Coordinates of C-alpha atoms (C1' of nucleotides) in Angstrom, one line a residue:
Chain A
X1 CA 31.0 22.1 0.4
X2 CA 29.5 24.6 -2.2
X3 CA 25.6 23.6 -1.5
X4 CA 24.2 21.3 1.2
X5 CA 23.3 17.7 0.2
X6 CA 19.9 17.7 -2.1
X7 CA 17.0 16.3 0.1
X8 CA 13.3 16.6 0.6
X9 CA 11.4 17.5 3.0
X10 CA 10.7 15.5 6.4
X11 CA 8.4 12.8 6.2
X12 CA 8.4 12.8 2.7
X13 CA 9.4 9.8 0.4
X14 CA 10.6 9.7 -3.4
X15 CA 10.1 6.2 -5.0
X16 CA 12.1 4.4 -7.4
X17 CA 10.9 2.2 -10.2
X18 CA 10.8 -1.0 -7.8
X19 CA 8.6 0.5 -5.3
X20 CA 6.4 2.7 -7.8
X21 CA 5.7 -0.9 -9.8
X22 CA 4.5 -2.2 -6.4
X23 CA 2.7 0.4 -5.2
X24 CA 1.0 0.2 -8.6
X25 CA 0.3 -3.5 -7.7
X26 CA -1.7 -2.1 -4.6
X27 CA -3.5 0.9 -6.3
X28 CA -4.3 -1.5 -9.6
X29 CA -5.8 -3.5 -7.2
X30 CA -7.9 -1.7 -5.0
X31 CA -9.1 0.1 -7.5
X32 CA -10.2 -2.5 -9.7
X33 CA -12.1 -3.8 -6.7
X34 CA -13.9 -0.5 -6.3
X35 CA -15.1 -1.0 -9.7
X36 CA -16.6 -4.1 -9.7
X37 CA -18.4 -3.0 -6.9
X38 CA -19.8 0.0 -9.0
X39 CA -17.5 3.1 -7.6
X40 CA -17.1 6.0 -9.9
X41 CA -13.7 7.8 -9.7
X42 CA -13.1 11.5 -9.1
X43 CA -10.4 13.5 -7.6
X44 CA -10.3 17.0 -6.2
X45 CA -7.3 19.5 -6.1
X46 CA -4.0 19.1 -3.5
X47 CA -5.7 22.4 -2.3
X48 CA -8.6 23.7 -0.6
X49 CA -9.5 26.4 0.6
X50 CA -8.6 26.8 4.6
X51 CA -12.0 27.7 5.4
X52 CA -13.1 24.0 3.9
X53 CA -10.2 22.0 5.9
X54 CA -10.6 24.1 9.1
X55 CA -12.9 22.6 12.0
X56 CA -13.5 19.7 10.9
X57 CA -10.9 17.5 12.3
X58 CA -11.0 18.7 15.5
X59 CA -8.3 21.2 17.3
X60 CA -5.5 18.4 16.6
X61 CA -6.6 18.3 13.1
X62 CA -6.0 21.7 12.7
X63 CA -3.0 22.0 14.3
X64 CA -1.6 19.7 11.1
X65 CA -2.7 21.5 8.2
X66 CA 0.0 22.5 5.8
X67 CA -1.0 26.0 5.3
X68 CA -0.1 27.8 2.0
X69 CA 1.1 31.5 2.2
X70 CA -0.6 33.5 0.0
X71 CA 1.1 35.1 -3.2
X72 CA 1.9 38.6 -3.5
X73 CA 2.6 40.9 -0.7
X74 CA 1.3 38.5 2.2
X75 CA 1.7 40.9 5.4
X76 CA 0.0 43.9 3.4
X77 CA -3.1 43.7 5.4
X78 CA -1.2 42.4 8.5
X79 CA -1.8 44.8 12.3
X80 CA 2.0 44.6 12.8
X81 CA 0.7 44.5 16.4
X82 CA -0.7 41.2 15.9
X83 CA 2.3 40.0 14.1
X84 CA 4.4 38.9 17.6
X85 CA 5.7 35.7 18.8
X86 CA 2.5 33.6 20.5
X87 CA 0.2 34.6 18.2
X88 CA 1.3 32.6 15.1
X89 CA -1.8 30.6 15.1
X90 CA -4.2 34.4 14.4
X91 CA -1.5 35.5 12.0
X92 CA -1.3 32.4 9.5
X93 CA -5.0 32.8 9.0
X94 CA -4.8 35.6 8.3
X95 CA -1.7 35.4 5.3
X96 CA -2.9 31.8 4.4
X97 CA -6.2 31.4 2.6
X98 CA -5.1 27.9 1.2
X99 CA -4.3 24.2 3.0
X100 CA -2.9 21.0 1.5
X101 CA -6.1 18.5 2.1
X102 CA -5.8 16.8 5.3
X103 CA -8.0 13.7 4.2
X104 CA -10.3 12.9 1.3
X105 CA -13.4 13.1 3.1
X106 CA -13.8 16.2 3.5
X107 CA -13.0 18.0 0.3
X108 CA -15.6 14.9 -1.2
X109 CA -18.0 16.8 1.1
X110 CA -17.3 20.0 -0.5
X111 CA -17.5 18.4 -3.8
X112 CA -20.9 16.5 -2.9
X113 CA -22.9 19.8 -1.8
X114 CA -21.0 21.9 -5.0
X115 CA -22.3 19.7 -7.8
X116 CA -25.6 18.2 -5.8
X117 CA -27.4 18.9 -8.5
X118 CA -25.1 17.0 -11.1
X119 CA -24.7 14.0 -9.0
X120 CA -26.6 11.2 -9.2
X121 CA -27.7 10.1 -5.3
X122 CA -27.0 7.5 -4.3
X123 CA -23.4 8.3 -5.4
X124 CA -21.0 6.0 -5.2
X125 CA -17.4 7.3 -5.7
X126 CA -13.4 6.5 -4.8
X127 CA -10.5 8.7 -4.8
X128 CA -7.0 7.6 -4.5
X129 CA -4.6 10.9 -4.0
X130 CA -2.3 12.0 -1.8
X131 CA -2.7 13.7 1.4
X132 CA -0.5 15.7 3.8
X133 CA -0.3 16.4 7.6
X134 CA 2.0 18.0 9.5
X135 CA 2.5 15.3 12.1
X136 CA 5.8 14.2 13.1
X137 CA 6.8 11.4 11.3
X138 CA 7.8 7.9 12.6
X139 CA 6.9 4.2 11.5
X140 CA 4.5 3.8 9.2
X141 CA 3.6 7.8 9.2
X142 CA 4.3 10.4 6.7
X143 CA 3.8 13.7 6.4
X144 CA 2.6 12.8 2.3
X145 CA 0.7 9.2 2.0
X146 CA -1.7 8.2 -0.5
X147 CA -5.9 7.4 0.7
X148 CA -7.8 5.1 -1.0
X149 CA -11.3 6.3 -0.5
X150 CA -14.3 5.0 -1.2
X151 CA -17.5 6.3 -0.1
X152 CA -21.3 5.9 -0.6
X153 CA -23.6 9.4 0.2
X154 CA -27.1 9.3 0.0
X155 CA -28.4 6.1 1.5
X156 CA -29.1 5.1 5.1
X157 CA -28.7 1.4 4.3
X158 CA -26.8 -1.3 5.9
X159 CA -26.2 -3.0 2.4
X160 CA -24.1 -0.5 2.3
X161 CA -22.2 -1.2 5.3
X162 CA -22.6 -4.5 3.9
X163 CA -20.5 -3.8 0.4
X164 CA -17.5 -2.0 2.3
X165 CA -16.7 -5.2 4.4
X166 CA -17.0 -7.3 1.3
X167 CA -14.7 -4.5 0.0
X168 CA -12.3 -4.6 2.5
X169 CA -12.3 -8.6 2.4
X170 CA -11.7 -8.7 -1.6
X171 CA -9.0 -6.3 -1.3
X172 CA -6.7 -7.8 0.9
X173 CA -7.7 -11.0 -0.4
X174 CA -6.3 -10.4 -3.6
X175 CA -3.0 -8.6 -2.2
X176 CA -2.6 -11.8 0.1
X177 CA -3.0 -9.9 3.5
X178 CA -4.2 -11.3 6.3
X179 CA -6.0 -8.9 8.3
X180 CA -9.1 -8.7 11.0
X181 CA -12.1 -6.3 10.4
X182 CA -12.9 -4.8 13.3
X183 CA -16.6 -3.2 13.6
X184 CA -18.0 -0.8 16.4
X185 CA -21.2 1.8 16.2
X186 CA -21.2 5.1 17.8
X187 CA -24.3 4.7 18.8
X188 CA -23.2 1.6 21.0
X189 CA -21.1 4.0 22.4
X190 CA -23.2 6.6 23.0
X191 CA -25.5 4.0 24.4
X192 CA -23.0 2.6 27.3
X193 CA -22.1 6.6 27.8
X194 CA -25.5 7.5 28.5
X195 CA -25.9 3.9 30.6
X196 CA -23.2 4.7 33.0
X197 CA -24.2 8.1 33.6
X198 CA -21.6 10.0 31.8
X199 CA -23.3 10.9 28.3
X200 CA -21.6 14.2 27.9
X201 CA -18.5 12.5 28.4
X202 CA -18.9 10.2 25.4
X203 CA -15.4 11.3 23.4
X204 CA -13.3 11.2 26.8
X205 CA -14.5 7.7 27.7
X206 CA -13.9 6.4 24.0
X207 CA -10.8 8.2 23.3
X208 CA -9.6 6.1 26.6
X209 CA -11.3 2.8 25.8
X210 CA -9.4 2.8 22.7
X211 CA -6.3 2.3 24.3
X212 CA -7.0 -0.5 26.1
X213 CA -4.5 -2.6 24.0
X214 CA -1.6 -0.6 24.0
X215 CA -2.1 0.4 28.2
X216 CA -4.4 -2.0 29.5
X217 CA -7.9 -1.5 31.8
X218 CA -5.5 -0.3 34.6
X219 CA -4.3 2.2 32.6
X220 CA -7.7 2.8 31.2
X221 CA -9.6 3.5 34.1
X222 CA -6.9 5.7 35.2
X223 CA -6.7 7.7 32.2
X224 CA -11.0 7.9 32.9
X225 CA -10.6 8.7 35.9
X226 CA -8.1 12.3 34.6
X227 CA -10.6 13.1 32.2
X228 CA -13.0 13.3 35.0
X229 CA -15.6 10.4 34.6
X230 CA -16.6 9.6 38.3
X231 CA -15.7 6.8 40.2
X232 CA -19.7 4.9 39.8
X233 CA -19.4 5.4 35.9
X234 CA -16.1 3.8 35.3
X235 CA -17.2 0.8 37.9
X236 CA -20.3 0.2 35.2
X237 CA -17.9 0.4 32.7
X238 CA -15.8 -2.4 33.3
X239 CA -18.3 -5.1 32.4
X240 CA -18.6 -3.7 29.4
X241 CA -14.9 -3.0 28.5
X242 CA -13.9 -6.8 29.5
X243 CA -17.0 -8.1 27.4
X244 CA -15.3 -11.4 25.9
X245 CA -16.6 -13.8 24.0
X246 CA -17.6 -14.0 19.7
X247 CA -20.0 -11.3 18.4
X248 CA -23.8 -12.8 19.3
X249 CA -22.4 -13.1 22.9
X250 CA -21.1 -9.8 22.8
X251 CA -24.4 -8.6 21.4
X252 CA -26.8 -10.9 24.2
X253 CA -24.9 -9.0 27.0
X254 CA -24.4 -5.9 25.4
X255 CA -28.1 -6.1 25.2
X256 CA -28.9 -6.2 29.2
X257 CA -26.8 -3.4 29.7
X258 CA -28.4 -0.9 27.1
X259 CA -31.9 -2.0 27.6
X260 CA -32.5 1.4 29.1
X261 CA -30.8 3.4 26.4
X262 CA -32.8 4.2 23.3
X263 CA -29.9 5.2 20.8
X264 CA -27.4 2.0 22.9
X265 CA -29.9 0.0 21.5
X266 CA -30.4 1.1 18.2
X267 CA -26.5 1.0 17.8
X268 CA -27.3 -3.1 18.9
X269 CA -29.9 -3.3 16.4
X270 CA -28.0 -2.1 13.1
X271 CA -25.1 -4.2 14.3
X272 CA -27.0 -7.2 14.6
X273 CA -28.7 -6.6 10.8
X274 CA -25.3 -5.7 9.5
X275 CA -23.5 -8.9 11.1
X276 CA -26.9 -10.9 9.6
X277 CA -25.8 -9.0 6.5
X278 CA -22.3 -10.3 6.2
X279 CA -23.3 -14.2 6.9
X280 CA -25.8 -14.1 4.3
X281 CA -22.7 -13.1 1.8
X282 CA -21.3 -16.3 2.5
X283 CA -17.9 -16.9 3.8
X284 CA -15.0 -14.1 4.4
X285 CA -11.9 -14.8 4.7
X286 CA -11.3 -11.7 6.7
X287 CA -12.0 -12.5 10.7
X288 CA -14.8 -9.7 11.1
X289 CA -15.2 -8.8 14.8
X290 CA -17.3 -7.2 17.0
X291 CA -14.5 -4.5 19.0
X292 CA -16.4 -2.2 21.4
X293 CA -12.9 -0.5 22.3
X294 CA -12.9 0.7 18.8
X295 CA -13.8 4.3 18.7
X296 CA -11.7 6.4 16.2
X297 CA -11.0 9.9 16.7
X298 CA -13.0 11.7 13.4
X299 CA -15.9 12.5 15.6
X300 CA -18.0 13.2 12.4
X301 CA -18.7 9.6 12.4
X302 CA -22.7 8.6 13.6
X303 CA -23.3 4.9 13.2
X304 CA -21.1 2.1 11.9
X305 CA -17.2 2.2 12.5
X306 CA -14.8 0.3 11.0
X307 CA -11.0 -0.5 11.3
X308 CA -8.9 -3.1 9.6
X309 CA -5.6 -4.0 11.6
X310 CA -2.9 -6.6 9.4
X311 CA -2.9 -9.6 10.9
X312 CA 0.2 -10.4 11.3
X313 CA 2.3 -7.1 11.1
X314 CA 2.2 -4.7 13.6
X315 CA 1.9 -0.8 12.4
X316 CA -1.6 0.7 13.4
X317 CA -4.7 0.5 11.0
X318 CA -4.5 -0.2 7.2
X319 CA -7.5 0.9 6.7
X320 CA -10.7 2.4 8.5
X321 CA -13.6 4.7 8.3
X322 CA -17.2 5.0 9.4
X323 CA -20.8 6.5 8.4
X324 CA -21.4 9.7 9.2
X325 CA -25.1 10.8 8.9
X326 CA -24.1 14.9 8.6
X327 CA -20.8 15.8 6.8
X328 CA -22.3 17.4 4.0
X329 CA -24.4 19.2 6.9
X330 CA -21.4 21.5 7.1
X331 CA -21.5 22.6 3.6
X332 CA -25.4 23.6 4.4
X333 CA -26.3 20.3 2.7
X334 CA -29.1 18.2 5.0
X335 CA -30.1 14.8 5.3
X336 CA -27.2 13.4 3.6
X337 CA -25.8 10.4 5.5
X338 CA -22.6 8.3 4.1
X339 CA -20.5 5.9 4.2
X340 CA -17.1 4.8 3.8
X341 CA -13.8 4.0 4.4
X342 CA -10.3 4.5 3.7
X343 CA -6.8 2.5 2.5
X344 CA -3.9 3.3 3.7
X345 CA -1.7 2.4 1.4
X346 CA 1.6 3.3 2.4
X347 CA 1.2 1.0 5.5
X348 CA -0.3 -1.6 3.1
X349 CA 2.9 -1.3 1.2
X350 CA 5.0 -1.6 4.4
X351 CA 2.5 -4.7 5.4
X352 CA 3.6 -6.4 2.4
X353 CA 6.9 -5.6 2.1
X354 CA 7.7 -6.7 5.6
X355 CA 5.5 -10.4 4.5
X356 CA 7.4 -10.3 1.3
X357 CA 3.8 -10.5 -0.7
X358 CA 5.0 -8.8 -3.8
X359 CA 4.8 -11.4 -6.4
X360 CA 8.7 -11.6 -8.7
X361 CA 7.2 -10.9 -11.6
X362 CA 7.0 -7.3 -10.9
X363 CA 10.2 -6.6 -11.0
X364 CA 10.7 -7.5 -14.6
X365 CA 9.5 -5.0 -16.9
X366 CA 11.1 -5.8 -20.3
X367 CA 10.7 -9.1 -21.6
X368 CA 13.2 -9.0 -24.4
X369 CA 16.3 -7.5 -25.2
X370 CA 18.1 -7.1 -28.4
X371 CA 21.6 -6.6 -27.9
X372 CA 23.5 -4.2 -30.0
X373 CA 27.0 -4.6 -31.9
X374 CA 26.9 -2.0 -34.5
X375 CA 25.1 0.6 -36.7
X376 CA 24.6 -2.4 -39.4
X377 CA 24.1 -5.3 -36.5
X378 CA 21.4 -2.6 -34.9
X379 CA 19.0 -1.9 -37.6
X380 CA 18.9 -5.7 -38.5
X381 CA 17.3 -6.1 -35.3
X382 CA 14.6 -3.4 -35.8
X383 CA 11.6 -5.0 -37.8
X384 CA 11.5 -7.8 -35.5
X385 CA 12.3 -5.3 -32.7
X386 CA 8.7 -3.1 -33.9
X387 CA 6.5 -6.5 -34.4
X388 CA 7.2 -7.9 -30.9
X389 CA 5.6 -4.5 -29.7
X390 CA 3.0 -4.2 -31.7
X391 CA 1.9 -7.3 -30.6
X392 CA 1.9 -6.4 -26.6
X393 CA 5.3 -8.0 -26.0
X394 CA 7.9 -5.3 -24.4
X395 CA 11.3 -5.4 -25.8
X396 CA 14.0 -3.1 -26.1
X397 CA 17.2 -2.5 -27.6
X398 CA 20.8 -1.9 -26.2
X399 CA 21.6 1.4 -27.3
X400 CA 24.5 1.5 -27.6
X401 CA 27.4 -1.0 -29.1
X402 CA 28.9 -2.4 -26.0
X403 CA 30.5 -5.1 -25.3
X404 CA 28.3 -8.1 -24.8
X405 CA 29.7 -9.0 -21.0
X406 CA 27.9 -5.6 -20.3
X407 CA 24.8 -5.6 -22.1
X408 CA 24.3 -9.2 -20.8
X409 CA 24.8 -7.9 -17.5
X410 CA 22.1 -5.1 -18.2
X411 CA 19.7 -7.9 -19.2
X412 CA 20.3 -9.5 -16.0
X413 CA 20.0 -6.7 -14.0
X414 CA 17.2 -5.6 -15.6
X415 CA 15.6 -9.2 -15.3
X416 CA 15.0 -9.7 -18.9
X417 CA 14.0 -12.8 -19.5
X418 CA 15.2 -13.3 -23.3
X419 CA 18.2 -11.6 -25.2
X420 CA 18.5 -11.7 -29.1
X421 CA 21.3 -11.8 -30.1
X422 CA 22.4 -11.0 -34.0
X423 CA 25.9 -10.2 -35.3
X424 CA 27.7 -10.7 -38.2
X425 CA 27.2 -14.2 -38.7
X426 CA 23.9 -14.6 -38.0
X427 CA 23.2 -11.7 -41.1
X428 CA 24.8 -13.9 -43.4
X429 CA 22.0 -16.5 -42.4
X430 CA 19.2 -14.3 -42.1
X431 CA 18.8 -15.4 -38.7
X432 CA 18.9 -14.6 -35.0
X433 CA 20.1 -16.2 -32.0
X434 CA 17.5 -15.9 -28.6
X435 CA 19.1 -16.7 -25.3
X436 CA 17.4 -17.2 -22.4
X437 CA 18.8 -15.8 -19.6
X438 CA 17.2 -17.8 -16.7
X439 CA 18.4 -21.1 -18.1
X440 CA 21.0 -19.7 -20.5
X441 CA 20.1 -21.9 -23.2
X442 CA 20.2 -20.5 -26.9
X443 CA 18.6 -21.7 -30.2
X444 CA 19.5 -19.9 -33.3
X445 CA 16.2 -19.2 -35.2
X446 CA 15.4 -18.0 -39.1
X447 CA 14.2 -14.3 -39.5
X448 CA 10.9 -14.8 -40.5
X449 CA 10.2 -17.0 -37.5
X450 CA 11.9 -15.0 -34.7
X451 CA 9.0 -13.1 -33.4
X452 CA 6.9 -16.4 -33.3
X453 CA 9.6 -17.8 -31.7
X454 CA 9.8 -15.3 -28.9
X455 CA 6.2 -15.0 -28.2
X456 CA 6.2 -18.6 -27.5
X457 CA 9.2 -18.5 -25.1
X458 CA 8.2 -15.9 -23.2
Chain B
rG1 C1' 3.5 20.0 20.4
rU2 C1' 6.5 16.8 24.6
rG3 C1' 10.5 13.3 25.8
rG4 C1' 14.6 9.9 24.2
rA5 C1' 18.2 8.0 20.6
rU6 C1' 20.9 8.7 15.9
rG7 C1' 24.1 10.8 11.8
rU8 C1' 31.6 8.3 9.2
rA9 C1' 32.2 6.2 1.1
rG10 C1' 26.2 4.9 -3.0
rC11 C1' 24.6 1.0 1.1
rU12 C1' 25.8 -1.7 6.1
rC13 C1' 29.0 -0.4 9.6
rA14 C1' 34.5 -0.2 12.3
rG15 C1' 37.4 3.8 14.1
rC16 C1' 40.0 2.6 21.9
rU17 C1' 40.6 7.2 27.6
rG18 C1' 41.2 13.3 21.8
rG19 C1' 47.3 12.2 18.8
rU20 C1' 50.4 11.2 11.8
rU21 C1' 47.8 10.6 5.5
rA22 C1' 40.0 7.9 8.3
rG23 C1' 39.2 1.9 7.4
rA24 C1' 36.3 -2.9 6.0
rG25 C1' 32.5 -5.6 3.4
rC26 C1' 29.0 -4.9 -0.4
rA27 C1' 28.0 -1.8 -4.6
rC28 C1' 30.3 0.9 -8.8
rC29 C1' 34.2 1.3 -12.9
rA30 C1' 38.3 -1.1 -15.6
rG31 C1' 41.2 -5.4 -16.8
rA32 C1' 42.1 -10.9 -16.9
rU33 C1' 38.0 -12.6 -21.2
rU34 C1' 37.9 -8.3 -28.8
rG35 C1' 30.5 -12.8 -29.8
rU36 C1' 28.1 -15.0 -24.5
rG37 C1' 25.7 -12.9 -18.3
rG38 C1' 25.2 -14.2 -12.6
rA39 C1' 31.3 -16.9 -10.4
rU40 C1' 36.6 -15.9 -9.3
rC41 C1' 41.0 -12.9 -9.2
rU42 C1' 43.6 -8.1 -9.9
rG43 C1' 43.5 -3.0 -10.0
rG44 C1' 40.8 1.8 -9.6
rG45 C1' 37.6 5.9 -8.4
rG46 C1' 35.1 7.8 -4.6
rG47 C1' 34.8 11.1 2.4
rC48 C1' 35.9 18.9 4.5
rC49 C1' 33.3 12.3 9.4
rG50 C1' 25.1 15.8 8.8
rU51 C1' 25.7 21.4 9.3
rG52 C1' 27.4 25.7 12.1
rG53 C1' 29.9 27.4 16.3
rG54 C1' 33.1 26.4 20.7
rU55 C1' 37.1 23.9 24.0
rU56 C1' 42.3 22.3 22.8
rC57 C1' 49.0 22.5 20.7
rA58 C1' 45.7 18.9 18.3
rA59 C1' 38.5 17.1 17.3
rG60 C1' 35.5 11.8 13.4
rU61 C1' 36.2 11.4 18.9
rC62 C1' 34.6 16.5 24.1
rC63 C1' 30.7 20.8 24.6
rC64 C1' 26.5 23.9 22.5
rA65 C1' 23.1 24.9 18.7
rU66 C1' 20.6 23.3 14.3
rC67 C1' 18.9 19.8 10.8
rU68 C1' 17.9 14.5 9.4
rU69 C1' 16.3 9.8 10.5
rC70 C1' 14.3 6.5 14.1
rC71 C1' 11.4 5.4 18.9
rA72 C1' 7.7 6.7 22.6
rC73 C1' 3.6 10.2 23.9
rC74 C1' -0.5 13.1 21.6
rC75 C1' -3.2 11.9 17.5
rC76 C1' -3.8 9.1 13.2
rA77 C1' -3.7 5.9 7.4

RNA sequence: GUGGAUGUAGCUCAGCUGGUUAGAGCACCAGAUUGUGGAUCUGGGGGCCGUGGGUUCAAGUCCCAUCUUCCACCCCA
């Protein structure tokens, strides 16, 4: 073999016309939804500077930046003593002053504090571009997927919180996915941290407690019990883990237990307005629930957490996100708290896909075909060809003169709902034949009335 | 980053304990049918068996490495 087989990268995905029309379907939608709502678009470049990206996702997080070598002659300021197996990590930073975003967060962040003074607070925006991560990929993740972002900085309010779960709901409402919102605080957390003794501990206990459905309380309090919380603390815990019931029972007990805790209880508090919020929107279809295992690893986030899981598909979040009172904080921007949250929607597109929610219609792009038997034949077609698309109606013509077996076969492959077809005869009668290819009847129609016709039949 | 599986035609897969020229279905192209599609029949093209090395008289088959895809862990959309 002269050259290996052309391929892309791992964890990469190219998309044909099928899926790109339904992942249009998705983003169309979404994003019309973030515009009713008042959500101003931007987007920022596919590259940031490391010194943005770096730090803020934690020591995992870093670990997954694509890194971009710099240009030119990369090792010139290089200690070749430095430049030894082990020490990868101190070397790329120093050839690589440029990553590939690692979420869309952050570089809003950057964005927020570098135009503050442009922006109009509160600012509402959304941002749908791809991001990358060196993780390994398996099911439903990719080293490139697309975020949906949308994100509120500026206010502390819990309409707010309010218009993301109404979001959420509209969203996969309209894309016909069933899903459950699941809500948390951090401050609930930090509440029952500080309650069982271990406050310090607050990311090892949630980071375990979020596991409880894929490994259980055993394997919970074991994995507790390796990250070091002691024995007393994770016997307070349990209550609180196994805490069953809907969301205002959750809440009364929830309440008992964080009485002594000044930030558990204010974590109670601005769930209790926020579920108050969401009853007096009327009714969701979305199940919203009250899940105290819910922690997320982004520890930037301060208040309100939230997660969206499909209903009835199995493949990790489709969406999720949080308020975070000081992002912008690391850009030397103060007193900035946001909110927001995040589709996902390659694993929206894998939901679907797997429920077969992609409506038919999709699929057909071109609505009419003219068929082609000749130079002559051809341009006969053309005037009625121009006026079906100048008045919004999509229609082609076969290039080239084939034989009619194949260019019918292109106009069923294609799912083209209505083939003209004009030849010889029909010339000499200044007319056109229109076959429909669904129900293969065909009427033979006068020039003038053609495009009339067609629109009708569509 | 750790552990486990996988790779044969465009796609889904056969191919026995190593043994002639590597198969099927679907898809594609052509013809039956020169102005009427989805069906049927007939024929045809297409593979250095992921890649590189090794063992052997002989490797798609055994061994090693590497890459891909998938699964679990970590983490996450």
């Amino acid at each position: 073999m002269a050259s290996s087989k052309p391929s892309i990268p791992k964890g990469t995905r190219d998309f044909n016309p099928e899926q790109m029309v339904r992942r249009n379907y998705i983003f169309d939608s979404i994003r019309s939804v973030f515009s009713i709502y008042g959500y101003q678009p931007i987007e920022t470049p596919a590259m940031e500077n490391l010194s943005t990206l770096l730090g803020k996702y934690g020591e995992e997080g870093d670990k997954l930046l694509f890194k971009i070598l710099n240009s030119g002659d990369f090792l010139e300021r290089v200690d070749p003593s430095t430049a030894r197996p082990g020490n990868s990590n101190a070397v790329s930073l120093a050839i690589c002053e440029k990553g590939l975003r690692y979420d869309l967060t952050v570089p809003f962040a950057r964005f927020v504090v570098q135009y503050q003074n442009d922006i109009v607070f509160p600012f509402k925006r959304y941002q749908i571009q791809p991001v990358w991560r060196a993780d390994r990929p398996q099911k439903g993740r990719y080293r490139e997927f697309y975020q949906c972002d949308v994100d509120v900085i500026g206010s502390t309010s819990l309409l707010n919180e309010l218009e993301l779960v109404l979001i959420i709901n509209e969203v996969f409402q309209r894309l016909g996915v069933r899903v459950v919102v699941k809500l948390n605080n951090r401050k609930i957390l930090s509440g029952i941290a500080e309650v069982i003794g271990e406050a310090e501990r607050l990311t090892d206990i949630t980071v375990a407690i979020d596991k409880i459905d894929k490994i259980g309380i055993d394997g919970v309090n074991s994995e507790l019990r390796e990250r070091g919380v002691s024995e007393v603390a994770i016997e307070k815990l349990q209550p609180v883990i196994l805490l069953k019931g809907n969301n205002t029972e959750k809440l009364g007990l929830l309440k008992n237990t964080l009485a002594p805790s000044e930030v558990g209880m204010r974590g109670i508090g601005e769930m209790e307005e926020l579920l108050e919020l969401i009853r007096q929107s009327g009714e969701l279809l979305s199940e919203v629930e009250l899940d105290l295992s819910l922690a997320r690893g982004l520890n930037y986030y301060t208040g309100t957490i939230f997660e969206v899981k499909a209903a009835d598909v199995e493949i990790g979040s489709i969406c999720g996100g949080g308020r975070y009172d000081d992002l912008a904080g690391i850009f030397g921007m103060k007193n900035l708290s946001g909110v927001g949250v995040s589709f996902g929607a390659d694993r929206i597109f894998d939901v679907m896909l797997q429920l077969n929610l992609f409506p038919d219609s999709l699929l057909s792009s071109t609505q009419v075909m003219f068929t082609n038997f000749g130079k002559s034949e051809a341009a006969y077609c053309l005037k009625a060809l121009r006026q079906l698309r100048e008045q919004g109606v999509s229609a082609e013509i076969y290039p080239d003169p084939a034989k009619m077996k194949k260019q019918l076969d292109y106009a069923n492959r294609r799912r083209i709902k209505l083939v003209v077809i004009a030849g010889e005869s029909e010339m000499q009668q200044n007319q056109l034949s229109v076959k429909n290819m669904e129900t293969g009847e065909q009427a033979t129609i006068s020039a003038e009335d053609v495009v009339s016709y067609i629109k009708e039949n569509i």
